[in-house]
C-alpha cells in the first residue's frame, strides 16, 4: 500500500470515530466511571500488555493502547487506530463494533492486531482494576491485560512542535534545575528563562540566533515567539504537551519525536 493510499485510508477512518463517539453512554458524572472499589477506569490511557484468546497469549507491540471516556473507546492496535461505542456499568464494560484504519506498518505484528481487534470488537467484559493494572475478561474467558500509561515528564523531554507545523524542526526542552527552556524555533535556536508553577509556565524574553530560512518556517517562528516573555497554561496528556499563552497563542508538541 503506497503512502498516499495509507493517508487517504487513515483520514477516512478517522472521520468515522467521532460518529461512534456520539452513541455510547457511561453511568458516571463527568465522564469518569469506576470499577470495583471506586477505582477509575475511564479517562485513563491504558497501554495494552497482552491479549489471551483461544488459550494462547500474545504480547502486545509498543504503541497498543486504549482510552475509554464519554461513551467512546479509542486507541491503537499497535499500528492501526480504532474507535468504538463504549458503555461502562459497574464492573461491566461493553464495546461496540470497532472501526479501524487500514494501514500496513513495517516491523509490527499484524497478526496481533487481528487478534486484539476480534477480542475487543462487539464484546462485553468484566473489568478488574488492581493498582495501575486493568484486566478485561470476556464471558468465554478471553483476556486483555493493560497497564496505566504514565504522562511524559515536562522537564527533560524533547518536545517536538506539531502546531504550528514548522516541518517538525521546532522543539523545546525544559530544564527544571536551571529554570530554562532551550531548543529550536524551526530555523533559529532559542533559549529563555522558564518558571513552572501551578499548571503555568512563565517564559522570559527569548535569546535567538539570527538565521534566515524559507518564508513558511519564518512565519511559524513568529508564532512560536509569541509564547515568550509571558505566561502560558500547560497540560501534558500522555505524550502530548499543550501550551496556551495569555495572548491566545496555542502550541502543541509531542514527546520524543
Short mmCIF file of C-alpha atoms in Angstrom, two decimals:
data_model
loop_
_atom_site.label_atom_id
_atom_site.label_comp_id
_atom_site.label_asym_id
_atom_site.label_seq_id
_atom_site.Cartn_x
_atom_site.Cartn_y
_atom_site.Cartn_z
CA UNK A 1 0.00 0.00 0.00
CA UNK A 2 1.60 3.31 -1.04
CA UNK A 3 1.83 6.25 1.35
CA UNK A 4 -0.84 8.31 -0.41
CA UNK A 5 -3.36 5.48 -0.10
CA UNK A 6 -2.41 4.99 3.58
CA UNK A 7 -3.07 8.68 4.29
CA UNK A 8 -6.42 8.53 2.48
CA UNK A 9 -7.47 5.42 4.42
CA UNK A 10 -6.38 6.92 7.74
CA UNK A 11 -8.27 10.15 7.08
CA UNK A 12 -11.46 8.35 6.06
CA UNK A 13 -11.40 6.11 9.12
CA UNK A 14 -10.60 8.98 11.45
CA UNK A 15 -13.76 10.70 10.26
CA UNK A 16 -15.78 7.69 11.40
CA UNK A 17 -14.59 7.79 15.00
CA UNK A 18 -16.42 10.98 16.06
CA UNK A 19 -19.65 9.44 14.72
CA UNK A 20 -19.17 6.49 17.03
CA UNK A 21 -18.48 8.75 19.99
CA UNK A 22 -21.96 10.25 19.97
CA UNK A 23 -23.70 6.94 20.58
CA UNK A 24 -22.30 5.49 23.81
CA UNK A 25 -23.07 6.38 27.39
CA UNK A 26 -21.50 5.88 30.79
CA UNK A 27 -23.17 5.77 34.16
CA UNK A 28 -20.90 8.28 35.85
CA UNK A 29 -20.70 12.01 36.41
CA UNK A 30 -18.15 13.98 34.42
CA UNK A 31 -17.24 11.02 32.21
CA UNK A 32 -15.43 9.17 35.00
CA UNK A 33 -16.72 5.67 35.75
CA UNK A 34 -15.31 3.26 38.30
CA UNK A 35 -14.67 -0.46 38.54
CA UNK A 36 -14.57 -2.24 41.85
CA UNK A 37 -13.91 -0.22 44.99
CA UNK A 38 -14.12 3.22 43.44
CA UNK A 39 -11.17 2.68 41.11
CA UNK A 40 -11.43 4.74 37.93
CA UNK A 41 -11.23 3.08 34.53
CA UNK A 42 -12.39 5.88 32.23
CA UNK A 43 -10.44 8.97 31.30
CA UNK A 44 -7.20 6.99 31.56
CA UNK A 45 -4.90 5.91 28.76
CA UNK A 46 -4.26 2.17 29.18
CA UNK A 47 -1.29 0.51 27.49
CA UNK A 48 -2.11 -2.97 26.19
CA UNK A 49 0.31 -5.55 27.63
CA UNK A 50 -1.12 -8.74 26.16
CA UNK A 51 -4.23 -10.47 24.86
CA UNK A 52 -5.14 -14.08 25.57
CA UNK A 53 -7.55 -15.61 23.05
CA UNK A 54 -8.32 -19.27 22.49
CA UNK A 55 -5.92 -20.22 25.25
CA UNK A 56 -2.92 -18.51 23.60
CA UNK A 57 -1.31 -15.36 24.99
CA UNK A 58 0.07 -12.76 22.57
CA UNK A 59 2.36 -9.98 23.80
CA UNK A 60 1.47 -6.50 22.57
CA UNK A 61 3.81 -4.38 20.46
CA UNK A 62 4.75 -0.88 21.54
CA UNK A 63 2.04 1.68 20.92
CA UNK A 64 -1.01 -0.53 21.54
CA UNK A 65 -3.37 1.34 23.86
CA UNK A 66 -6.99 2.22 24.62
CA UNK A 67 -8.83 5.06 26.36
CA UNK A 68 -12.49 4.81 27.40
CA UNK A 69 -14.24 8.10 28.05
CA UNK A 70 -17.59 9.82 27.46
CA UNK A 71 -19.23 6.94 25.64
CA UNK A 72 -16.36 6.07 23.38
CA UNK A 73 -13.30 3.85 23.25
CA UNK A 74 -10.34 5.00 21.18
CA UNK A 75 -6.84 3.70 20.79
CA UNK A 76 -4.40 1.76 18.68
CA UNK A 77 -3.91 -1.93 17.98
CA UNK A 78 -0.19 -1.19 17.63
CA UNK A 79 -0.28 0.12 14.07
CA UNK A 80 -3.87 0.99 13.22
CA UNK A 81 -6.09 3.34 15.21
CA UNK A 82 -9.61 2.31 16.19
CA UNK A 83 -12.79 3.67 17.73
CA UNK A 84 -15.97 2.12 19.11
CA UNK A 85 -19.03 2.84 21.23
CA UNK A 86 -18.42 2.18 24.92
CA UNK A 87 -20.72 1.72 27.90
CA UNK A 88 -19.48 1.32 31.49
CA UNK A 89 -21.88 -0.05 34.10
CA UNK A 90 -20.33 -1.10 37.41
CA UNK A 91 -17.69 -3.72 36.65
CA UNK A 92 -19.08 -4.33 33.16
CA UNK A 93 -17.74 -2.66 30.03
CA UNK A 94 -19.49 -3.06 26.71
CA UNK A 95 -17.69 -2.17 23.46
CA UNK A 96 -19.48 -1.91 20.14
CA UNK A 97 -18.07 -2.95 16.80
CA UNK A 98 -14.68 -1.35 16.26
CA UNK A 99 -13.92 0.82 13.24
CA UNK A 100 -10.23 0.96 12.38
CA UNK A 101 -7.77 2.39 9.90
CA UNK A 102 -6.20 0.01 7.40
CA UNK A 103 -2.54 0.90 7.34
CA UNK A 104 0.22 -1.64 6.76
CA UNK A 105 3.09 -0.98 9.17
CA UNK A 106 6.60 -2.38 8.94
CA UNK A 107 8.01 -4.25 11.95
CA UNK A 108 4.57 -4.55 13.55
CA UNK A 109 2.91 -7.94 14.25
CA UNK A 110 -0.26 -7.61 12.19
CA UNK A 111 -1.46 -10.98 13.50
CA UNK A 112 -1.58 -9.43 16.98
CA UNK A 113 -3.71 -6.58 15.64
CA UNK A 114 -6.20 -9.04 14.19
CA UNK A 115 -6.38 -10.95 17.48
CA UNK A 116 -6.84 -7.83 19.60
CA UNK A 117 -9.42 -6.44 17.17
CA UNK A 118 -11.50 -9.64 17.34
CA UNK A 119 -11.24 -9.72 21.13
CA UNK A 120 -12.33 -6.10 21.65
CA UNK A 121 -14.94 -5.72 18.92
CA UNK A 122 -18.62 -6.10 19.87
CA UNK A 123 -17.86 -7.62 23.27
CA UNK A 124 -18.90 -7.31 26.90
CA UNK A 125 -16.15 -7.56 29.51
CA UNK A 126 -15.88 -7.99 33.23
CA UNK A 127 -13.33 -5.38 34.29
CA UNK A 128 -10.98 -5.53 37.26
CA UNK A 129 -8.57 -2.79 38.33
CA UNK A 130 -5.66 -3.71 40.59
CA UNK A 131 -3.46 -0.70 41.26
CA UNK A 132 -2.29 0.56 37.88
CA UNK A 133 -3.40 -2.60 36.05
CA UNK A 134 -6.68 -3.28 34.25
CA UNK A 135 -7.92 -6.72 33.20
CA UNK A 136 -10.80 -7.17 30.75
CA UNK A 137 -12.31 -10.66 30.53
CA UNK A 138 -14.99 -11.89 28.13
CA UNK A 139 -17.64 -14.48 29.04
CA UNK A 140 -15.69 -17.19 27.21
CA UNK A 141 -12.50 -16.34 29.09
CA UNK A 142 -10.51 -14.30 26.58
CA UNK A 143 -8.49 -11.65 28.41
CA UNK A 144 -6.91 -8.30 27.63
CA UNK A 145 -4.34 -7.09 30.17
CA UNK A 146 -3.45 -3.41 30.34
CA UNK A 147 -1.33 -1.02 32.41
CA UNK A 148 -1.99 2.64 33.17
CA UNK A 149 0.20 4.77 30.90
CA UNK A 150 2.26 7.46 32.58
CA UNK A 151 2.48 11.01 31.24
CA UNK A 152 5.81 12.10 29.80
CA UNK A 153 7.61 14.46 32.22
CA UNK A 154 7.53 18.13 31.26
CA UNK A 155 11.18 18.66 32.18
CA UNK A 156 13.88 16.72 30.37
CA UNK A 157 11.64 15.67 27.48
CA UNK A 158 12.38 16.86 23.96
CA UNK A 159 9.04 18.26 22.83
CA UNK A 160 8.74 18.38 19.04
CA UNK A 161 6.31 21.08 17.97
CA UNK A 162 3.46 19.88 15.74
CA UNK A 163 1.34 23.07 15.82
CA UNK A 164 2.46 25.34 14.28
CA UNK A 165 3.93 22.73 11.98
CA UNK A 166 7.46 24.07 11.30
CA UNK A 167 8.23 20.86 9.34
CA UNK A 168 8.98 19.01 12.62
CA UNK A 169 12.11 21.14 13.05
CA UNK A 170 10.91 23.10 16.07
CA UNK A 171 11.45 21.59 19.51
CA UNK A 172 11.71 22.68 23.15
CA UNK A 173 13.30 21.10 26.23
CA UNK A 174 12.65 22.40 29.75
CA UNK A 175 15.36 22.18 32.43
CA UNK A 176 13.76 22.27 35.87
CA UNK A 177 17.02 22.67 37.81
CA UNK A 178 18.29 25.56 35.70
CA UNK A 179 14.85 27.09 35.24
CA UNK A 180 15.32 27.38 31.49
CA UNK A 181 13.91 26.24 28.17
CA UNK A 182 16.04 25.70 25.06
CA UNK A 183 15.58 24.32 21.58
CA UNK A 184 14.76 25.39 18.06
CA UNK A 185 12.03 27.56 16.58
CA UNK A 186 12.29 25.66 13.31
CA UNK A 187 15.11 27.73 11.86
CA UNK A 188 16.77 29.56 14.74
CA UNK A 189 17.90 28.24 18.10
CA UNK A 190 16.27 29.72 21.18
CA UNK A 191 16.72 29.79 24.94
CA UNK A 192 14.98 31.62 27.76
CA UNK A 193 14.20 31.54 31.44
CA UNK A 194 11.26 29.28 32.33
CA UNK A 195 9.46 29.11 35.67
CA UNK A 196 6.92 26.31 36.13
CA UNK A 197 4.23 26.68 38.79
CA UNK A 198 0.62 25.60 39.32
CA UNK A 199 -0.05 24.49 35.75
CA UNK A 200 1.55 27.59 34.24
CA UNK A 201 4.92 28.36 32.65
CA UNK A 202 6.33 31.88 32.79
CA UNK A 203 8.78 32.37 29.93
CA UNK A 204 11.35 35.15 29.84
CA UNK A 205 12.44 37.15 26.78
CA UNK A 206 13.88 34.79 24.13
CA UNK A 207 17.51 34.82 23.05
CA UNK A 208 17.80 33.53 19.48
CA UNK A 209 20.21 33.11 16.63
CA UNK A 210 19.74 35.30 13.56
CA UNK A 211 19.48 32.92 10.60
CA UNK A 212 17.09 33.42 7.70
CA UNK A 213 15.13 30.43 6.34
CA UNK A 214 12.27 29.85 3.91
CA UNK A 215 9.21 32.01 4.41
CA UNK A 216 6.99 29.23 5.82
CA UNK A 217 9.47 28.45 8.61
CA UNK A 218 9.92 32.12 9.46
CA UNK A 219 6.15 32.55 9.72
CA UNK A 220 5.94 29.61 12.14
CA UNK A 221 8.86 31.04 14.14
CA UNK A 222 6.96 34.29 14.62
CA UNK A 223 4.00 32.33 16.02
CA UNK A 224 6.23 30.41 18.43
CA UNK A 225 7.98 33.58 19.59
CA UNK A 226 4.61 34.86 20.83
CA UNK A 227 4.85 32.27 23.63
CA UNK A 228 7.84 34.02 25.16
CA UNK A 229 8.05 36.98 27.52
CA UNK A 230 4.75 35.97 29.11
CA UNK A 231 2.83 33.24 30.91
CA UNK A 232 1.17 30.20 29.36
CA UNK A 233 -1.02 27.43 30.72
CA UNK A 234 0.37 23.97 30.09
CA UNK A 235 -1.09 20.48 30.06
CA UNK A 236 0.62 17.14 29.47
CA UNK A 237 -1.66 14.36 28.19
CA UNK A 238 0.45 11.22 27.96
CA UNK A 239 2.88 12.14 25.14
CA UNK A 240 1.32 15.47 24.13
CA UNK A 241 2.11 18.91 25.55
CA UNK A 242 -0.29 21.82 25.02
CA UNK A 243 0.75 25.40 25.75
CA UNK A 244 -1.78 28.25 25.69
CA UNK A 245 -0.48 31.76 26.29
CA UNK A 246 -2.39 34.71 27.68
CA UNK A 247 -2.29 36.37 24.24
CA UNK A 248 -4.11 33.38 22.71
CA UNK A 249 -1.15 31.62 21.14
CA UNK A 250 -1.60 27.82 21.20
CA UNK A 251 1.24 25.36 20.69
CA UNK A 252 1.09 21.57 20.64
CA UNK A 253 4.10 19.28 20.85
CA UNK A 254 4.78 15.56 21.15
CA UNK A 255 7.42 13.77 23.20
CA UNK A 256 10.45 12.11 21.75
CA UNK A 257 9.89 12.58 18.03
#
